[in-house]
Tab-separated table of C-alpha atoms in Angstrom:
chain	number	residue	atom	x	y	z
A	116	UNK	CA	111.375	119.538	328.275
A	117	UNK	CA	108.383	117.355	327.486
A	118	UNK	CA	106.533	118.915	330.398
A	119	UNK	CA	107.184	122.352	329.030
A	120	UNK	CA	105.924	121.394	325.554
A	121	UNK	CA	102.858	119.827	327.123
A	122	UNK	CA	102.185	122.927	329.173
A	123	UNK	CA	102.551	125.115	326.081
A	124	UNK	CA	100.065	122.905	324.240
A	125	UNK	CA	97.618	123.103	327.129
A	126	UNK	CA	97.898	126.884	327.245
A	127	UNK	CA	97.396	127.118	323.471
A	128	UNK	CA	94.376	124.804	323.654
A	129	UNK	CA	92.907	126.840	326.507
A	130	UNK	CA	93.347	130.092	324.575
A	131	UNK	CA	91.801	128.541	321.458
A	132	UNK	CA	88.919	127.231	323.543
A	133	UNK	CA	88.304	130.598	325.158
A	134	UNK	CA	88.391	132.304	321.758
A	135	UNK	CA	85.984	129.757	320.267
A	136	UNK	CA	83.571	129.804	323.208
A	137	UNK	CA	83.880	133.439	324.037
A	138	UNK	CA	83.788	134.896	320.526
A	139	UNK	CA	80.835	137.178	320.027
A	140	UNK	CA	79.977	137.552	323.710
A	141	UNK	CA	77.825	140.637	323.863
A	142	UNK	CA	77.271	140.881	320.110
A	143	UNK	CA	74.353	140.016	317.848
A	144	UNK	CA	74.120	139.344	314.132
A	145	UNK	CA	72.581	141.759	311.652
A	146	UNK	CA	69.256	139.865	311.427
A	147	UNK	CA	68.762	140.119	315.192
A	148	UNK	CA	69.624	143.807	315.034
A	149	UNK	CA	67.052	144.377	312.258
A	150	UNK	CA	64.441	142.493	314.310
A	151	UNK	CA	65.121	144.823	317.236
A	152	UNK	CA	64.791	147.888	314.970
A	153	UNK	CA	61.444	146.577	313.663
A	154	UNK	CA	60.131	145.759	317.107
A	155	UNK	CA	60.676	149.412	318.032
A	156	UNK	CA	58.861	150.773	314.976
A	157	UNK	CA	61.213	150.474	312.005
A	158	UNK	CA	63.895	153.087	312.616
A	159	UNK	CA	62.812	155.836	310.201
A	160	UNK	CA	64.613	158.869	311.567
A	161	UNK	CA	63.387	162.435	311.045
A	162	UNK	CA	66.713	163.912	312.139
A	163	UNK	CA	68.376	162.212	309.170
A	164	UNK	CA	66.225	164.297	306.815
A	165	UNK	CA	67.133	167.654	308.319
A	166	UNK	CA	70.799	166.677	308.664
A	167	UNK	CA	70.822	165.327	305.092
A	168	UNK	CA	69.281	168.515	303.692
A	169	UNK	CA	71.889	170.592	305.525
A	170	UNK	CA	74.705	168.358	304.247
A	171	UNK	CA	73.516	168.606	300.631
A	172	UNK	CA	73.129	172.401	300.877
A	173	UNK	CA	76.651	172.619	302.220
A	174	UNK	CA	77.955	170.359	299.456
A	175	UNK	CA	76.285	172.520	296.798
A	176	UNK	CA	77.321	175.745	298.507
A	177	UNK	CA	73.776	177.119	298.768
A	178	UNK	CA	71.449	178.072	301.622
A	179	UNK	CA	68.323	176.250	300.451
A	180	UNK	CA	67.829	173.339	298.124
A	181	UNK	CA	64.932	172.162	295.983
A	182	UNK	CA	64.185	168.476	295.681
A	183	UNK	CA	62.132	166.252	293.416
A	184	UNK	CA	61.678	163.608	296.117
A	185	UNK	CA	62.790	162.515	299.559
A	186	UNK	CA	63.018	158.773	300.325
A	187	UNK	CA	63.677	157.544	303.844
A	188	UNK	CA	64.677	154.023	304.857
A	189	UNK	CA	66.101	152.847	308.213
A	190	UNK	CA	69.430	154.569	308.709
A	191	UNK	CA	69.469	156.578	305.483
A	192	UNK	CA	67.713	159.213	303.387
A	193	UNK	CA	67.961	159.709	299.629
A	194	UNK	CA	67.312	163.135	298.134
A	195	UNK	CA	66.781	163.843	294.437
A	196	UNK	CA	68.136	167.356	294.295
A	197	UNK	CA	67.742	170.017	291.636
A	198	UNK	CA	71.146	171.398	290.758
A	199	UNK	CA	71.377	175.179	291.283
A	200	UNK	CA	73.800	175.555	288.397
A	201	UNK	CA	71.738	173.324	286.081
A	202	UNK	CA	68.070	173.840	286.922
A	203	UNK	CA	66.761	171.113	284.602
A	204	UNK	CA	69.033	168.417	286.091
A	205	UNK	CA	68.764	166.271	289.205
A	206	UNK	CA	71.410	164.526	291.280
A	207	UNK	CA	70.700	161.792	293.816
A	208	UNK	CA	72.364	162.190	297.209
A	209	UNK	CA	72.332	159.564	299.932
A	210	UNK	CA	72.897	160.626	303.512
A	211	UNK	CA	73.089	158.017	306.199
A	212	UNK	CA	74.951	156.002	308.727
A	213	UNK	CA	77.064	153.184	307.460
A	214	UNK	CA	80.590	152.053	307.028
A	215	UNK	CA	83.341	150.821	309.239
A	216	UNK	CA	84.374	154.344	310.141
A	217	UNK	CA	80.882	155.066	311.385
A	218	UNK	CA	79.147	158.355	311.839
A	219	UNK	CA	76.849	159.908	309.332
A	220	UNK	CA	77.935	160.908	305.910
A	221	UNK	CA	76.918	162.137	302.486
A	222	UNK	CA	77.579	159.945	299.481
A	223	UNK	CA	78.906	161.211	296.190
A	224	UNK	CA	76.027	162.556	294.041
A	225	UNK	CA	74.728	160.309	291.279
A	226	UNK	CA	73.310	161.970	288.137
A	227	UNK	CA	69.681	161.130	287.357
A	228	UNK	CA	68.052	160.781	283.998
A	229	UNK	CA	65.456	163.564	283.681
A	230	UNK	CA	64.246	163.338	280.082
A	231	UNK	CA	60.531	163.380	280.869
A	232	UNK	CA	60.704	165.174	284.187
A	233	UNK	CA	62.578	168.257	283.057
A	234	UNK	CA	59.485	169.647	281.328
A	235	UNK	CA	57.568	170.219	284.554
A	236	UNK	CA	60.558	170.452	286.860
A	237	UNK	CA	59.628	173.931	288.030
A	238	UNK	CA	56.164	172.896	289.211
A	239	UNK	CA	57.221	169.614	290.822
A	240	UNK	CA	60.249	170.485	292.944
A	241	UNK	CA	59.737	171.626	296.530
A	242	UNK	CA	61.564	172.874	299.595
A	243	UNK	CA	62.165	169.758	301.775
A	244	UNK	CA	62.121	171.806	304.966
A	245	UNK	CA	58.578	173.110	304.378
A	246	UNK	CA	56.572	169.941	303.757
A	247	UNK	CA	56.031	168.607	307.273
A	248	UNK	CA	59.085	166.361	307.394
A	249	UNK	CA	60.091	167.988	310.666
A	250	UNK	CA	57.167	165.972	312.058
A	251	UNK	CA	58.323	162.695	310.488
A	252	UNK	CA	58.822	160.888	313.811
A	253	UNK	CA	55.273	161.714	314.900
A	254	UNK	CA	53.915	160.803	311.456
A	255	UNK	CA	55.629	157.390	311.631
A	256	UNK	CA	54.108	156.661	315.039
A	257	UNK	CA	50.701	157.802	313.774
A	258	UNK	CA	51.035	155.694	310.610
A	259	UNK	CA	51.867	152.537	312.570
A	260	UNK	CA	48.820	153.092	314.736
A	261	UNK	CA	46.549	153.923	311.778
A	262	UNK	CA	47.696	150.863	309.807
A	263	UNK	CA	46.412	148.593	312.558
A	264	UNK	CA	48.886	145.813	311.866
A	265	UNK	CA	49.849	143.900	314.989
A	266	UNK	CA	53.611	144.027	315.231
A	267	UNK	CA	53.818	146.240	312.154
A	268	UNK	CA	56.706	148.573	311.490
A	269	UNK	CA	57.358	151.502	309.148
A	270	UNK	CA	59.682	150.205	306.445
A	271	UNK	CA	60.071	153.348	304.337
A	272	UNK	CA	58.698	156.802	303.649
A	273	UNK	CA	58.624	158.806	300.464
A	274	UNK	CA	57.807	162.480	299.926
A	275	UNK	CA	56.858	163.757	296.451
A	276	UNK	CA	54.492	166.187	294.784
A	277	UNK	CA	51.608	164.652	292.859
A	278	UNK	CA	51.706	164.783	289.049
A	279	UNK	CA	48.457	166.749	288.678
A	280	UNK	CA	48.927	170.527	288.411
A	281	UNK	CA	48.858	172.256	291.776
A	282	UNK	CA	48.976	168.976	293.679
A	283	UNK	CA	50.122	169.044	297.293
A	284	UNK	CA	53.362	167.458	298.474
A	285	UNK	CA	52.501	164.221	300.270
A	286	UNK	CA	54.477	161.832	302.424
A	287	UNK	CA	53.600	158.157	302.012
A	288	UNK	CA	54.714	155.894	304.856
A	289	UNK	CA	54.692	152.157	304.241
A	290	UNK	CA	53.755	150.067	307.273
A	291	UNK	CA	54.180	146.337	307.034
A	292	UNK	CA	54.214	143.144	309.044
A	293	UNK	CA	55.159	139.720	307.821
A	294	UNK	CA	51.960	139.313	305.785
A	295	UNK	CA	50.379	142.660	304.896
A	296	UNK	CA	51.355	146.163	303.807
A	297	UNK	CA	49.485	149.411	304.365
A	298	UNK	CA	50.415	152.824	302.944
A	299	UNK	CA	49.528	155.828	305.083
A	300	UNK	CA	49.740	159.268	303.443
A	301	UNK	CA	50.135	162.647	305.081
A	302	UNK	CA	49.759	166.166	303.683
A	303	UNK	CA	52.472	168.809	303.754
A	304	UNK	CA	51.012	170.165	306.996
A	305	UNK	CA	51.506	166.739	308.600
A	306	UNK	CA	47.814	165.736	308.708
A	307	UNK	CA	46.833	162.169	307.928
A	308	UNK	CA	45.130	161.958	304.514
A	309	UNK	CA	44.610	158.326	303.659
A	310	UNK	CA	45.161	154.741	304.797
A	311	UNK	CA	45.467	152.385	301.813
A	312	UNK	CA	45.943	148.604	302.205
A	313	UNK	CA	48.117	147.092	299.490
B	155	UNK	CA	117.584	155.900	332.105
B	156	UNK	CA	118.849	155.397	328.611
B	157	UNK	CA	116.697	156.635	325.724
B	158	UNK	CA	116.814	153.181	324.150
B	159	UNK	CA	115.315	151.647	327.285
B	160	UNK	CA	112.568	154.268	327.358
B	161	UNK	CA	111.786	153.751	323.674
B	162	UNK	CA	111.749	149.992	324.122
B	163	UNK	CA	109.432	150.302	327.091
B	164	UNK	CA	107.050	152.582	325.202
B	165	UNK	CA	107.039	150.237	322.210
B	166	UNK	CA	106.351	147.235	324.426
B	167	UNK	CA	103.542	149.174	326.131
B	168	UNK	CA	102.023	150.132	322.760
B	169	UNK	CA	102.223	146.614	321.316
B	170	UNK	CA	100.933	144.981	324.511
B	171	UNK	CA	97.963	147.384	324.558
B	172	UNK	CA	97.021	146.737	320.930
B	173	UNK	CA	97.371	142.969	321.280
B	174	UNK	CA	95.345	142.923	324.493
B	175	UNK	CA	92.633	145.168	323.011
B	176	UNK	CA	92.373	142.944	319.934
B	177	UNK	CA	92.040	139.839	322.100
B	178	UNK	CA	89.424	141.510	324.288
B	179	UNK	CA	87.490	142.586	321.181
B	180	UNK	CA	87.466	139.051	319.776
B	181	UNK	CA	86.565	137.352	323.052
B	182	UNK	CA	84.147	140.005	324.280
B	183	UNK	CA	82.954	142.309	321.472
B	184	UNK	CA	80.353	143.621	323.899
B	185	UNK	CA	83.186	145.620	325.480
B	186	UNK	CA	82.479	148.252	322.787
B	187	UNK	CA	79.250	149.025	324.632
B	188	UNK	CA	81.289	150.427	327.519
B	189	UNK	CA	81.959	153.482	325.372
B	190	UNK	CA	78.337	154.070	324.374
B	191	UNK	CA	77.877	156.888	326.912
B	192	UNK	CA	80.494	158.966	325.108
B	193	UNK	CA	79.854	157.783	321.547
B	194	UNK	CA	76.056	157.571	321.299
B	195	UNK	CA	73.707	160.527	320.704
B	196	UNK	CA	71.541	161.434	323.695
B	197	UNK	CA	68.352	160.267	321.975
B	198	UNK	CA	69.905	156.911	321.005
B	199	UNK	CA	71.311	155.551	324.252
B	200	UNK	CA	70.921	151.801	323.634
B	201	UNK	CA	74.126	150.225	322.344
B	202	UNK	CA	74.352	147.078	320.221
B	203	UNK	CA	77.428	145.394	318.831
B	204	UNK	CA	76.634	143.753	315.506
B	205	UNK	CA	78.917	141.070	314.099
B	206	UNK	CA	79.289	140.745	310.349
B	207	UNK	CA	80.826	137.610	308.925
B	208	UNK	CA	82.183	137.692	305.425
B	209	UNK	CA	83.685	135.009	303.256
B	210	UNK	CA	87.090	136.045	302.018
B	211	UNK	CA	89.754	134.224	300.056
B	212	UNK	CA	91.466	133.427	303.368
B	213	UNK	CA	88.363	132.040	305.064
B	214	UNK	CA	85.693	133.718	307.143
B	215	UNK	CA	86.325	137.194	308.452
B	216	UNK	CA	84.208	138.745	311.192
B	217	UNK	CA	84.080	142.358	312.182
B	218	UNK	CA	82.233	144.054	314.996
B	219	UNK	CA	80.395	147.343	314.704
B	220	UNK	CA	78.881	149.471	317.432
B	221	UNK	CA	75.377	150.827	316.841
B	222	UNK	CA	73.353	153.224	318.965
B	223	UNK	CA	69.557	152.878	318.963
B	224	UNK	CA	66.697	155.079	320.080
B	225	UNK	CA	63.199	154.307	321.317
B	226	UNK	CA	61.665	154.215	317.828
B	227	UNK	CA	64.418	152.049	316.386
B	228	UNK	CA	66.302	154.955	314.810
B	229	UNK	CA	69.970	154.110	314.851
B	230	UNK	CA	73.449	155.455	314.225
B	231	UNK	CA	76.392	153.344	313.194
B	232	UNK	CA	79.428	154.283	315.247
B	233	UNK	CA	81.673	151.784	313.484
B	234	UNK	CA	84.591	149.679	314.657
B	235	UNK	CA	87.622	151.903	314.755
B	236	UNK	CA	86.617	154.526	317.286
B	237	UNK	CA	85.490	151.983	319.933
B	238	UNK	CA	88.610	149.896	319.262
B	239	UNK	CA	90.833	152.957	319.700
B	240	UNK	CA	89.100	153.821	322.977
B	241	UNK	CA	89.411	150.200	324.139
B	242	UNK	CA	93.120	150.254	323.317
B	243	UNK	CA	93.536	153.531	325.193
B	244	UNK	CA	91.704	152.137	328.228
B	245	UNK	CA	93.808	148.983	328.210
B	246	UNK	CA	97.004	151.029	327.770
B	247	UNK	CA	96.014	153.004	330.845
B	248	UNK	CA	95.389	149.716	332.667
B	249	UNK	CA	98.813	148.383	331.708
B	250	UNK	CA	100.465	151.623	332.798
B	251	UNK	CA	98.699	151.439	336.157
B	252	UNK	CA	99.748	147.810	336.587
B	253	UNK	CA	103.383	148.555	335.781
B	254	UNK	CA	103.297	151.548	338.100
B	255	UNK	CA	101.940	149.450	340.961
B	256	UNK	CA	104.550	146.730	340.428
B	257	UNK	CA	107.348	149.268	340.076
B	258	UNK	CA	106.271	150.941	343.305
B	259	UNK	CA	106.133	147.612	345.103
B	260	UNK	CA	109.543	146.657	343.738
B	261	UNK	CA	110.986	149.998	344.786
B	262	UNK	CA	109.547	149.726	348.278
B	263	UNK	CA	110.760	146.174	348.755
B	264	UNK	CA	114.247	147.075	347.523
B	265	UNK	CA	114.549	149.931	349.972
B	266	UNK	CA	112.949	148.212	352.924
B	267	UNK	CA	114.589	144.853	352.693
B	268	UNK	CA	114.084	142.857	355.878
B	269	UNK	CA	117.173	141.607	357.683
B	270	UNK	CA	118.203	138.147	356.682
B	271	UNK	CA	117.552	135.564	359.303
B	272	UNK	CA	120.283	133.038	358.744
B	273	UNK	CA	118.935	130.770	361.374
B	274	UNK	CA	116.105	129.577	359.149
B	275	UNK	CA	112.415	130.349	359.287
B	276	UNK	CA	110.617	132.840	357.138
B	277	UNK	CA	111.984	131.194	354.052
B	278	UNK	CA	109.517	128.415	353.707
B	279	UNK	CA	108.482	129.402	350.216
B	280	UNK	CA	111.984	129.454	348.863
B	281	UNK	CA	112.883	125.918	349.604
B	282	UNK	CA	113.279	124.998	345.961
B	283	UNK	CA	116.742	125.058	344.472
B	284	UNK	CA	119.982	123.392	345.279
B	285	UNK	CA	120.864	123.865	348.846
B	286	UNK	CA	124.543	124.079	348.149
B	287	UNK	CA	124.207	126.934	345.695
B	288	UNK	CA	126.491	129.782	346.543
B	289	UNK	CA	124.762	132.413	348.569
B	290	UNK	CA	124.256	135.536	346.509
B	291	UNK	CA	125.873	138.696	347.584
B	292	UNK	CA	123.322	140.319	349.790
B	293	UNK	CA	122.314	143.837	350.239
B	294	UNK	CA	124.024	145.876	347.644
B	295	UNK	CA	124.425	149.373	348.936
B	296	UNK	CA	121.130	151.175	348.828
B	297	UNK	CA	121.182	154.011	346.381
B	298	UNK	CA	120.714	154.834	342.760
B	299	UNK	CA	121.612	152.027	340.441
B	300	UNK	CA	123.869	153.550	337.867
B	301	UNK	CA	125.669	152.388	334.782
B	302	UNK	CA	128.494	151.220	336.972
B	303	UNK	CA	126.307	148.225	337.699
B	304	UNK	CA	126.111	147.361	334.027
B	305	UNK	CA	128.184	144.162	334.151
B	306	UNK	CA	125.743	141.352	334.680
B	307	UNK	CA	125.466	141.229	338.358
B	308	UNK	CA	122.781	139.650	340.457
B	309	UNK	CA	121.386	143.049	341.339
B	310	UNK	CA	120.378	143.512	337.699
B	311	UNK	CA	117.845	140.738	337.934
B	312	UNK	CA	114.415	142.142	337.121
B	313	UNK	CA	112.825	140.745	340.240
B	314	UNK	CA	112.049	143.300	342.854
B	315	UNK	CA	111.457	140.673	345.513
B	316	UNK	CA	114.367	140.245	347.875
B	317	UNK	CA	115.861	136.876	347.346
B	318	UNK	CA	116.554	134.848	350.394
B	319	UNK	CA	118.280	131.539	350.568
B	320	UNK	CA	118.324	129.344	353.550
B	321	UNK	CA	121.808	128.792	354.729
B	322	UNK	CA	122.422	125.311	355.895
């Protein structure tokens, strides 16, 4: 009887030891994952923009949407979208990959305050599919090279129309390393306009 | 076979598969990467399993999430549930295969039982046990085992290995 109890204890101890030693074999923590993303360039994903635009259009039940801005971070894109039924109002949609269930998904829209923006809404909104964002992946690679930061990565990108009348829609890509930040801007045709250290 | 036996077997199979998959996930979360070829987009073939630890009222809880990554660091979060379901399915298939192999072996050994050599020899690995134990009834008639065998008889023992005792 004592032998059996001893054997059971040994088995339990072995299982506990295996669980303790073996836990996390083949996995990394989130910081290591983020380091890997940065070492490859930052993870800004052009396909998220096109997929996000399609998802918002589907949610609103329209073919094309107009946006005030497009903001891209690793794994997600945020669109400030003009509402077709309420042309002086904007909703913020986030499209990205997160959550235990995985996959990509569209968040619930969040209403935005537009007290000062509504006046020139018509002249500021733009079609997100016609401002060079289909070239985002190439623009990110070009921005990292133009920034000249050793080990730098693209941390975010933002597409808006300038406030001056008739201004072009520009995409500003932020490239950073651990010490410095450089903003590289591109025109709506995807050409590099400016490299600005911050 | 009785429906209750079939249901019990299926339930045991289901529970064993889930328990085994959970253990495998905890010991080797990297097993999720095995399913990357079917779960990851073509342009994001590199799989990573990221562990998140959270403090809860019961202590520390850790979950594992499969990510797919592309050359430029673009990534997609596959999540935990789909890889875990696939792992469970794979392990269930493994269990089924194992049971099938053992059942086949048991069936073969029951139907091709070697003649008992009462003169000793060939029983070296069955030396344990009281030597004066009554010799079990040998060689029940070969054929389908029906409900008529229901009373607890030696032939109902789950072992498929023919039992031999050395007669002294």
